[in-house]
PDB file of C-alpha atoms in Angstrom:
ATOM      1  CA  LYS A   1      -6.256  16.180  -3.495  1.00  0.00           C
ATOM      2  CA  ASN A   2      -5.796  12.425  -3.592  1.00  0.00           C
ATOM      3  CA  GLU A   3      -4.724  12.164  -7.212  1.00  0.00           C
ATOM      4  CA  VAL A   4      -1.670  10.032  -7.700  1.00  0.00           C
ATOM      5  CA  GLU A   5      -0.981   9.146 -11.293  1.00  0.00           C
ATOM      6  CA  GLN A   6       1.472   6.600 -12.562  1.00  0.00           C
ATOM      7  CA  SER A   7       2.743   5.920 -16.046  1.00  0.00           C
ATOM      8  CA  PRO A   8       2.960   3.709 -17.877  1.00  0.00           C
ATOM      9  CA  GLN A   9       0.254   1.305 -16.679  1.00  0.00           C
ATOM     10  CA  ASN A  10       1.968  -1.653 -18.310  1.00  0.00           C
ATOM     11  CA  LEU A  11       5.551  -2.090 -19.409  1.00  0.00           C
ATOM     12  CA  THR A  12       7.333  -4.951 -21.141  1.00  0.00           C
ATOM     13  CA  ALA A  13      11.115  -4.865 -21.383  1.00  0.00           C
ATOM     14  CA  GLN A  14      13.920  -7.094 -22.561  1.00  0.00           C
ATOM     15  CA  GLU A  15      16.356  -8.287 -19.938  1.00  0.00           C
ATOM     16  CA  GLY A  16      19.119  -5.744 -19.457  1.00  0.00           C
ATOM     17  CA  GLU A  17      17.086  -2.695 -20.451  1.00  0.00           C
ATOM     18  CA  PHE A  18      16.934   0.490 -18.399  1.00  0.00           C
ATOM     19  CA  ILE A  19      13.423   1.059 -17.065  1.00  0.00           C
ATOM     20  CA  THR A  20      11.703   4.212 -15.852  1.00  0.00           C
ATOM     21  CA  ILE A  21       8.354   4.400 -14.071  1.00  0.00           C
ATOM     22  CA  ASN A  22       6.816   7.784 -13.352  1.00  0.00           C
ATOM     23  CA  CYS A  23       4.576   9.126 -10.597  1.00  0.00           C
ATOM     24  CA  SER A  24       2.957  12.538 -10.342  1.00  0.00           C
ATOM     25  CA  TYR A  25       0.821  13.995  -7.576  1.00  0.00           C
ATOM     26  CA  SER A  26      -1.273  17.077  -7.127  1.00  0.00           C
ATOM     27  CA  VAL A  27      -0.393  18.914  -3.887  1.00  0.00           C
ATOM     28  CA  GLY A  28       2.418  19.203  -1.376  1.00  0.00           C
ATOM     29  CA  ILE A  29       3.506  15.992   0.277  1.00  0.00           C
ATOM     30  CA  SER A  30       5.510  15.045   3.341  1.00  0.00           C
ATOM     31  CA  ALA A  31       6.740  11.756   1.852  1.00  0.00           C
ATOM     32  CA  LEU A  32       6.522   9.572  -1.231  1.00  0.00           C
ATOM     33  CA  HIS A  33       6.946   5.806  -1.158  1.00  0.00           C
ATOM     34  CA  TRP A  34       7.700   3.302  -3.887  1.00  0.00           C
ATOM     35  CA  LEU A  35       6.333  -0.184  -3.281  1.00  0.00           C
ATOM     36  CA  GLN A  36       6.773  -3.473  -5.107  1.00  0.00           C
ATOM     37  CA  GLN A  37       3.981  -6.037  -5.282  1.00  0.00           C
ATOM     38  CA  HIS A  38       5.125  -9.502  -6.215  1.00  0.00           C
ATOM     39  CA  PRO A  39       3.086 -11.793  -8.469  1.00  0.00           C
ATOM     40  CA  GLY A  40       2.113 -13.745  -5.341  1.00  0.00           C
ATOM     41  CA  GLY A  41       0.545 -10.582  -3.904  1.00  0.00           C
ATOM     42  CA  GLY A  42       2.991  -9.577  -1.168  1.00  0.00           C
ATOM     43  CA  ILE A  43       3.897  -5.880  -0.926  1.00  0.00           C
ATOM     44  CA  VAL A  44       7.291  -4.554   0.123  1.00  0.00           C
ATOM     45  CA  SER A  45       8.486  -1.011   0.505  1.00  0.00           C
ATOM     46  CA  LEU A  46      11.406  -0.079  -1.754  1.00  0.00           C
ATOM     47  CA  PHE A  47      11.984   3.590  -0.971  1.00  0.00           C
ATOM     48  CA  MET A  48      10.701   6.456   1.115  1.00  0.00           C
ATOM     49  CA  LEU A  49      11.584   9.898  -0.266  1.00  0.00           C
ATOM     50  CA  SER A  50      10.977  13.463   0.752  1.00  0.00           C
ATOM     51  CA  SER A  51      13.656  15.026  -1.445  1.00  0.00           C
ATOM     52  CA  GLY A  52      16.510  14.202  -3.788  1.00  0.00           C
ATOM     53  CA  LYS A  53      17.511  10.721  -4.778  1.00  0.00           C
ATOM     54  CA  LYS A  54      18.006   7.293  -3.230  1.00  0.00           C
ATOM     55  CA  LYS A  55      19.727   4.188  -4.591  1.00  0.00           C
ATOM     56  CA  HIS A  56      19.502   0.572  -3.556  1.00  0.00           C
ATOM     57  CA  GLY A  57      21.306  -1.918  -5.730  1.00  0.00           C
ATOM     58  CA  ARG A  58      19.942  -1.564  -9.275  1.00  0.00           C
ATOM     59  CA  LEU A  59      17.021   0.600  -8.173  1.00  0.00           C
ATOM     60  CA  ILE A  60      17.136   4.380  -8.100  1.00  0.00           C
ATOM     61  CA  ALA A  61      14.323   6.671  -6.972  1.00  0.00           C
ATOM     62  CA  THR A  62      14.230  10.410  -7.530  1.00  0.00           C
ATOM     63  CA  ILE A  63      11.794  13.120  -6.564  1.00  0.00           C
ATOM     64  CA  ASN A  64      11.317  16.680  -7.804  1.00  0.00           C
ATOM     65  CA  ILE A  65       9.278  18.523  -5.191  1.00  0.00           C
ATOM     66  CA  GLN A  66       8.719  21.632  -7.323  1.00  0.00           C
ATOM     67  CA  GLU A  67       7.349  19.598 -10.250  1.00  0.00           C
ATOM     68  CA  LYS A  68       5.472  17.151  -7.955  1.00  0.00           C
ATOM     69  CA  HIS A  69       6.993  14.216  -9.766  1.00  0.00           C
ATOM     70  CA  SER A  70       8.965  11.113  -8.883  1.00  0.00           C
ATOM     71  CA  SER A  71      10.638   8.441 -10.967  1.00  0.00           C
ATOM     72  CA  LEU A  72      11.713   4.896 -10.220  1.00  0.00           C
ATOM     73  CA  HIS A  73      14.542   3.588 -12.381  1.00  0.00           C
ATOM     74  CA  ILE A  74      15.704   0.014 -12.737  1.00  0.00           C
ATOM     75  CA  THR A  75      19.114  -0.480 -14.313  1.00  0.00           C
ATOM     76  CA  ALA A  76      20.076  -3.744 -16.055  1.00  0.00           C
ATOM     77  CA  SER A  77      16.562  -5.163 -15.628  1.00  0.00           C
ATOM     78  CA  HIS A  78      16.124  -8.844 -14.865  1.00  0.00           C
ATOM     79  CA  PRO A  79      13.116 -11.190 -15.096  1.00  0.00           C
ATOM     80  CA  ARG A  80      12.959 -11.270 -11.285  1.00  0.00           C
ATOM     81  CA  ASP A  81      12.120  -7.532 -11.419  1.00  0.00           C
ATOM     82  CA  SER A  82       8.750  -8.485 -12.941  1.00  0.00           C
ATOM     83  CA  ALA A  83       6.172  -7.116 -10.505  1.00  0.00           C
ATOM     84  CA  VAL A  84       3.722  -4.285 -10.001  1.00  0.00           C
ATOM     85  CA  TYR A  85       5.364  -1.065  -8.820  1.00  0.00           C
ATOM     86  CA  ILE A  86       3.174   1.265  -6.790  1.00  0.00           C
ATOM     87  CA  CYS A  87       3.667   4.901  -5.885  1.00  0.00           C
ATOM     88  CA  ALA A  88       2.132   6.153  -2.624  1.00  0.00           C
ATOM     89  CA  VAL A  89       2.102   9.653  -1.153  1.00  0.00           C
ATOM     90  CA  ARG A  90       1.455  11.056   2.282  1.00  0.00           C
ATOM     91  CA  TYR A  91       0.187  14.596   2.095  1.00  0.00           C
ATOM     92  CA  ARG A  92       1.412  17.445   4.239  1.00  0.00           C
ATOM     93  CA  ASP A  93      -2.084  18.520   5.301  1.00  0.00           C
ATOM     94  CA  GLY A  94      -2.832  18.033   9.002  1.00  0.00           C
ATOM     95  CA  ASP A  95      -6.118  16.221   8.392  1.00  0.00           C
ATOM     96  CA  THR A  96      -4.717  13.729   5.929  1.00  0.00           C
ATOM     97  CA  GLY A  97      -1.056  13.753   6.928  1.00  0.00           C
ATOM     98  CA  ASN A  98      -1.355  10.268   8.415  1.00  0.00           C
ATOM     99  CA  GLN A  99      -3.013   8.764   5.362  1.00  0.00           C
ATOM    100  CA  PHE A 100      -1.514   7.326   2.212  1.00  0.00           C
ATOM    101  CA  TYR A 101      -2.891   7.680  -1.315  1.00  0.00           C
ATOM    102  CA  PHE A 102      -1.849   5.214  -3.946  1.00  0.00           C
ATOM    103  CA  GLY A 103      -1.396   5.114  -7.680  1.00  0.00           C
ATOM    104  CA  THR A 104      -2.932   2.198  -9.564  1.00  0.00           C
ATOM    105  CA  GLY A 105       0.473   0.671 -10.197  1.00  0.00           C
ATOM    106  CA  THR A 106       2.730  -0.116 -13.140  1.00  0.00           C
ATOM    107  CA  SER A 107       2.852  -3.749 -14.171  1.00  0.00           C
ATOM    108  CA  LEU A 108       6.373  -4.590 -15.342  1.00  0.00           C
ATOM    109  CA  THR A 109       7.295  -7.740 -17.241  1.00  0.00           C
ATOM    110  CA  VAL A 110      10.938  -8.375 -18.051  1.00  0.00           C
ATOM    111  CA  ILE A 111      11.482 -10.956 -20.785  1.00  0.00           C
ATOM    112  CA  PRO A 112      14.677 -13.055 -20.784  1.00  0.00           C
TER     113      PRO A 112
ATOM    114  CA  ASN B   1      10.639 -10.439  14.152  1.00  0.00           C
ATOM    115  CA  ALA B   2       7.551 -11.816  12.408  1.00  0.00           C
ATOM    116  CA  GLY B   3       6.698  -8.319  11.113  1.00  0.00           C
ATOM    117  CA  VAL B   4       3.019  -7.911  10.250  1.00  0.00           C
ATOM    118  CA  THR B   5       0.875 -11.024  10.346  1.00  0.00           C
ATOM    119  CA  GLN B   6      -2.695 -11.391   9.091  1.00  0.00           C
ATOM    120  CA  THR B   7      -5.248 -14.146   9.488  1.00  0.00           C
ATOM    121  CA  PRO B   8      -6.984 -15.735   7.727  1.00  0.00           C
ATOM    122  CA  LYS B   9      -5.297 -15.894   4.324  1.00  0.00           C
ATOM    123  CA  PHE B  10      -8.500 -16.772   2.505  1.00  0.00           C
ATOM    124  CA  ARG B  11     -12.175 -16.654   3.447  1.00  0.00           C
ATOM    125  CA  ILE B  12     -15.515 -17.082   1.740  1.00  0.00           C
ATOM    126  CA  LEU B  13     -18.505 -15.423   3.389  1.00  0.00           C
ATOM    127  CA  LYS B  14     -22.184 -15.490   2.622  1.00  0.00           C
ATOM    128  CA  ILE B  15     -24.054 -12.214   2.265  1.00  0.00           C
ATOM    129  CA  GLY B  16     -25.015 -10.907   5.679  1.00  0.00           C
ATOM    130  CA  GLN B  17     -22.403 -12.846   7.640  1.00  0.00           C
ATOM    131  CA  SER B  18     -19.851 -11.094   9.829  1.00  0.00           C
ATOM    132  CA  MET B  19     -16.191 -11.727  10.425  1.00  0.00           C
ATOM    133  CA  THR B  20     -13.040 -10.237  11.903  1.00  0.00           C
ATOM    134  CA  LEU B  21      -9.761  -9.977  10.033  1.00  0.00           C
ATOM    135  CA  GLN B  22      -6.869 -10.164  12.459  1.00  0.00           C
ATOM    136  CA  CYS B  23      -3.681  -8.089  12.188  1.00  0.00           C
ATOM    137  CA  THR B  24      -0.714  -8.168  14.551  1.00  0.00           C
ATOM    138  CA  GLN B  25       2.681  -6.455  14.387  1.00  0.00           C
ATOM    139  CA  ASP B  26       5.682  -7.041  16.632  1.00  0.00           C
ATOM    140  CA  MET B  27       7.710  -3.946  15.716  1.00  0.00           C
ATOM    141  CA  ASN B  28       6.121  -1.634  18.309  1.00  0.00           C
ATOM    142  CA  HIS B  29       4.886   0.699  15.551  1.00  0.00           C
ATOM    143  CA  ASN B  30       2.344   3.330  16.490  1.00  0.00           C
ATOM    144  CA  TYR B  31       0.811   3.704  13.030  1.00  0.00           C
ATOM    145  CA  MET B  32      -1.327   0.907  11.626  1.00  0.00           C
ATOM    146  CA  TYR B  33      -3.506   0.788   8.521  1.00  0.00           C
ATOM    147  CA  TRP B  34      -6.137  -1.335   6.820  1.00  0.00           C
ATOM    148  CA  TYR B  35      -6.363  -1.219   3.021  1.00  0.00           C
ATOM    149  CA  ARG B  36      -8.418  -2.970   0.406  1.00  0.00           C
ATOM    150  CA  GLN B  37      -7.185  -3.693  -3.086  1.00  0.00           C
ATOM    151  CA  ASP B  38      -9.643  -4.271  -5.911  1.00  0.00           C
ATOM    152  CA  PRO B  39      -8.564  -5.465  -9.379  1.00  0.00           C
ATOM    153  CA  GLY B  40      -7.240  -2.589 -11.494  1.00  0.00           C
ATOM    154  CA  MET B  41      -7.573  -0.127  -8.635  1.00  0.00           C
ATOM    155  CA  GLY B  42      -5.040   1.343  -6.282  1.00  0.00           C
ATOM    156  CA  LEU B  43      -4.980   0.448  -2.619  1.00  0.00           C
ATOM    157  CA  LYS B  44      -7.693   2.290  -0.717  1.00  0.00           C
ATOM    158  CA  LEU B  45      -7.456   3.164   2.957  1.00  0.00           C
ATOM    159  CA  ILE B  46     -10.287   1.808   5.105  1.00  0.00           C
ATOM    160  CA  TYR B  47      -9.219   2.796   8.634  1.00  0.00           C
ATOM    161  CA  TYR B  48      -6.032   3.773  10.351  1.00  0.00           C
ATOM    162  CA  SER B  49      -4.686   4.195  13.868  1.00  0.00           C
ATOM    163  CA  VAL B  50      -1.957   6.458  15.228  1.00  0.00           C
ATOM    164  CA  GLY B  51      -1.666   4.568  18.499  1.00  0.00           C
ATOM    165  CA  ALA B  52      -3.478   2.373  20.989  1.00  0.00           C
ATOM    166  CA  GLY B  53      -6.967   3.688  21.658  1.00  0.00           C
ATOM    167  CA  ILE B  54      -7.008   5.999  18.625  1.00  0.00           C
ATOM    168  CA  THR B  55      -8.602   5.136  15.290  1.00  0.00           C
ATOM    169  CA  ASP B  56      -9.836   7.170  12.344  1.00  0.00           C
ATOM    170  CA  LYS B  57     -11.662   6.666   9.073  1.00  0.00           C
ATOM    171  CA  GLY B  58      -9.927   6.539   5.739  1.00  0.00           C
ATOM    172  CA  GLU B  59     -11.364   6.833   2.226  1.00  0.00           C
ATOM    173  CA  VAL B  60     -13.689   3.823   2.271  1.00  0.00           C
ATOM    174  CA  PRO B  61     -14.810   3.051   5.863  1.00  0.00           C
ATOM    175  CA  ASN B  62     -18.467   2.131   5.256  1.00  0.00           C
ATOM    176  CA  GLY B  63     -19.312  -1.413   6.292  1.00  0.00           C
ATOM    177  CA  TYR B  64     -16.222  -1.804   8.477  1.00  0.00           C
ATOM    178  CA  ASN B  65     -15.180  -1.181  12.054  1.00  0.00           C
ATOM    179  CA  VAL B  66     -11.854  -1.302  13.852  1.00  0.00           C
ATOM    180  CA  SER B  67     -10.455  -1.204  17.351  1.00  0.00           C
ATOM    181  CA  ARG B  68      -6.936  -0.690  18.730  1.00  0.00           C
ATOM    182  CA  SER B  69      -6.782  -1.827  22.325  1.00  0.00           C
ATOM    183  CA  THR B  70      -3.049  -2.624  22.177  1.00  0.00           C
ATOM    184  CA  THR B  71      -0.096  -1.394  20.118  1.00  0.00           C
ATOM    185  CA  GLU B  72       0.285  -4.830  18.545  1.00  0.00           C
ATOM    186  CA  ASP B  73      -3.255  -5.632  17.362  1.00  0.00           C
ATOM    187  CA  PHE B  74      -5.530  -3.873  14.898  1.00  0.00           C
ATOM    188  CA  PRO B  75      -8.508  -6.084  13.959  1.00  0.00           C
ATOM    189  CA  LEU B  76     -10.927  -5.157  11.166  1.00  0.00           C
ATOM    190  CA  ARG B  77     -14.565  -6.121  11.616  1.00  0.00           C
ATOM    191  CA  LEU B  78     -16.963  -6.661   8.717  1.00  0.00           C
ATOM    192  CA  GLU B  79     -20.606  -6.512   9.725  1.00  0.00           C
ATOM    193  CA  LEU B  80     -23.288  -7.743   7.331  1.00  0.00           C
ATOM    194  CA  ALA B  81     -20.945  -8.715   4.504  1.00  0.00           C
ATOM    195  CA  ALA B  82     -21.904  -7.585   1.004  1.00  0.00           C
ATOM    196  CA  PRO B  83     -20.574  -8.666  -2.430  1.00  0.00           C
ATOM    197  CA  SER B  84     -18.987  -5.197  -2.782  1.00  0.00           C
ATOM    198  CA  GLN B  85     -16.626  -6.176   0.059  1.00  0.00           C
ATOM    199  CA  THR B  86     -15.049  -8.903  -2.053  1.00  0.00           C
ATOM    200  CA  SER B  87     -11.441  -7.785  -2.184  1.00  0.00           C
ATOM    201  CA  VAL B  88      -7.931  -8.407  -0.949  1.00  0.00           C
ATOM    202  CA  TYR B  89      -7.303  -6.779   2.414  1.00  0.00           C
ATOM    203  CA  PHE B  90      -3.879  -5.651   3.573  1.00  0.00           C
ATOM    204  CA  CYS B  91      -2.848  -4.545   7.009  1.00  0.00           C
ATOM    205  CA  ALA B  92       0.267  -2.395   7.387  1.00  0.00           C
ATOM    206  CA  SER B  93       2.251  -0.744  10.139  1.00  0.00           C
ATOM    207  CA  ARG B  94       4.614   2.193   9.856  1.00  0.00           C
ATOM    208  CA  GLU B  95       7.444   3.942  11.577  1.00  0.00           C
ATOM    209  CA  GLY B  96       8.782   5.762   8.511  1.00  0.00           C
ATOM    210  CA  THR B  97       8.659   2.869   6.055  1.00  0.00           C
ATOM    211  CA  GLN B  98       5.425   0.897   5.739  1.00  0.00           C
ATOM    212  CA  TYR B  99       5.460  -2.834   6.398  1.00  0.00           C
ATOM    213  CA  PHE B 100       2.639  -4.859   4.891  1.00  0.00           C
ATOM    214  CA  GLY B 101       1.042  -8.076   5.957  1.00  0.00           C
ATOM    215  CA  PRO B 102       0.596 -10.900   3.425  1.00  0.00           C
ATOM    216  CA  GLY B 103      -3.051 -10.062   2.760  1.00  0.00           C
ATOM    217  CA  THR B 104      -6.441 -11.724   3.193  1.00  0.00           C
ATOM    218  CA  ARG B 105      -8.420 -12.685   0.090  1.00  0.00           C
ATOM    219  CA  LEU B 106     -12.111 -12.337   0.933  1.00  0.00           C
ATOM    220  CA  THR B 107     -14.997 -13.421  -1.278  1.00  0.00           C
ATOM    221  CA  VAL B 108     -18.598 -12.594  -0.398  1.00  0.00           C
ATOM    222  CA  LEU B 109     -21.196 -14.689  -2.225  1.00  0.00           C
TER     223      LEU B 109
END
């Protein structure tokens, strides 16, 4: 039930490239979150999704509920985007609906 | 708003010692969480709370205890520290989006 898988684990890109990070999960969810963990360790929430698509600046997050899959896209990547990106889901089940389950993260390095 | 604050930032404990990790949020959120993050692993939920006076176990609660006497505070207690508790601990609060504290890096030797 708590399987959240991310791919790729590591990603190196040249500045300006379009980047896609994927997240898949195993059962129905009430929400999916994308988080960013900076090299210094701090974690910030980028998006919360339950359906469709959201955009914030150069970041776009999409979710396909039927396929149990979400993607995080970064357009025109920049070295300051270098971070670990983490997918987290909150399941619909009553017992675990208040808990989050996390992927192991995608480590992104953007080279100038 | 200060958001979610955690103290201490770093701590070294000897095996068998006890300590409390403090977490405070000033956003009046009902939901609060404690996670641990080990190298190469995803965040794991230790305990969570849906409001003052209510706490529940997460995936990895053994060796820890929590209390939630107020909406603002959610301390995590380690009793009889063990090397397996060496980790980075994050507190978070939620009302929709999750807000994370800066983390506490704990080493047990």
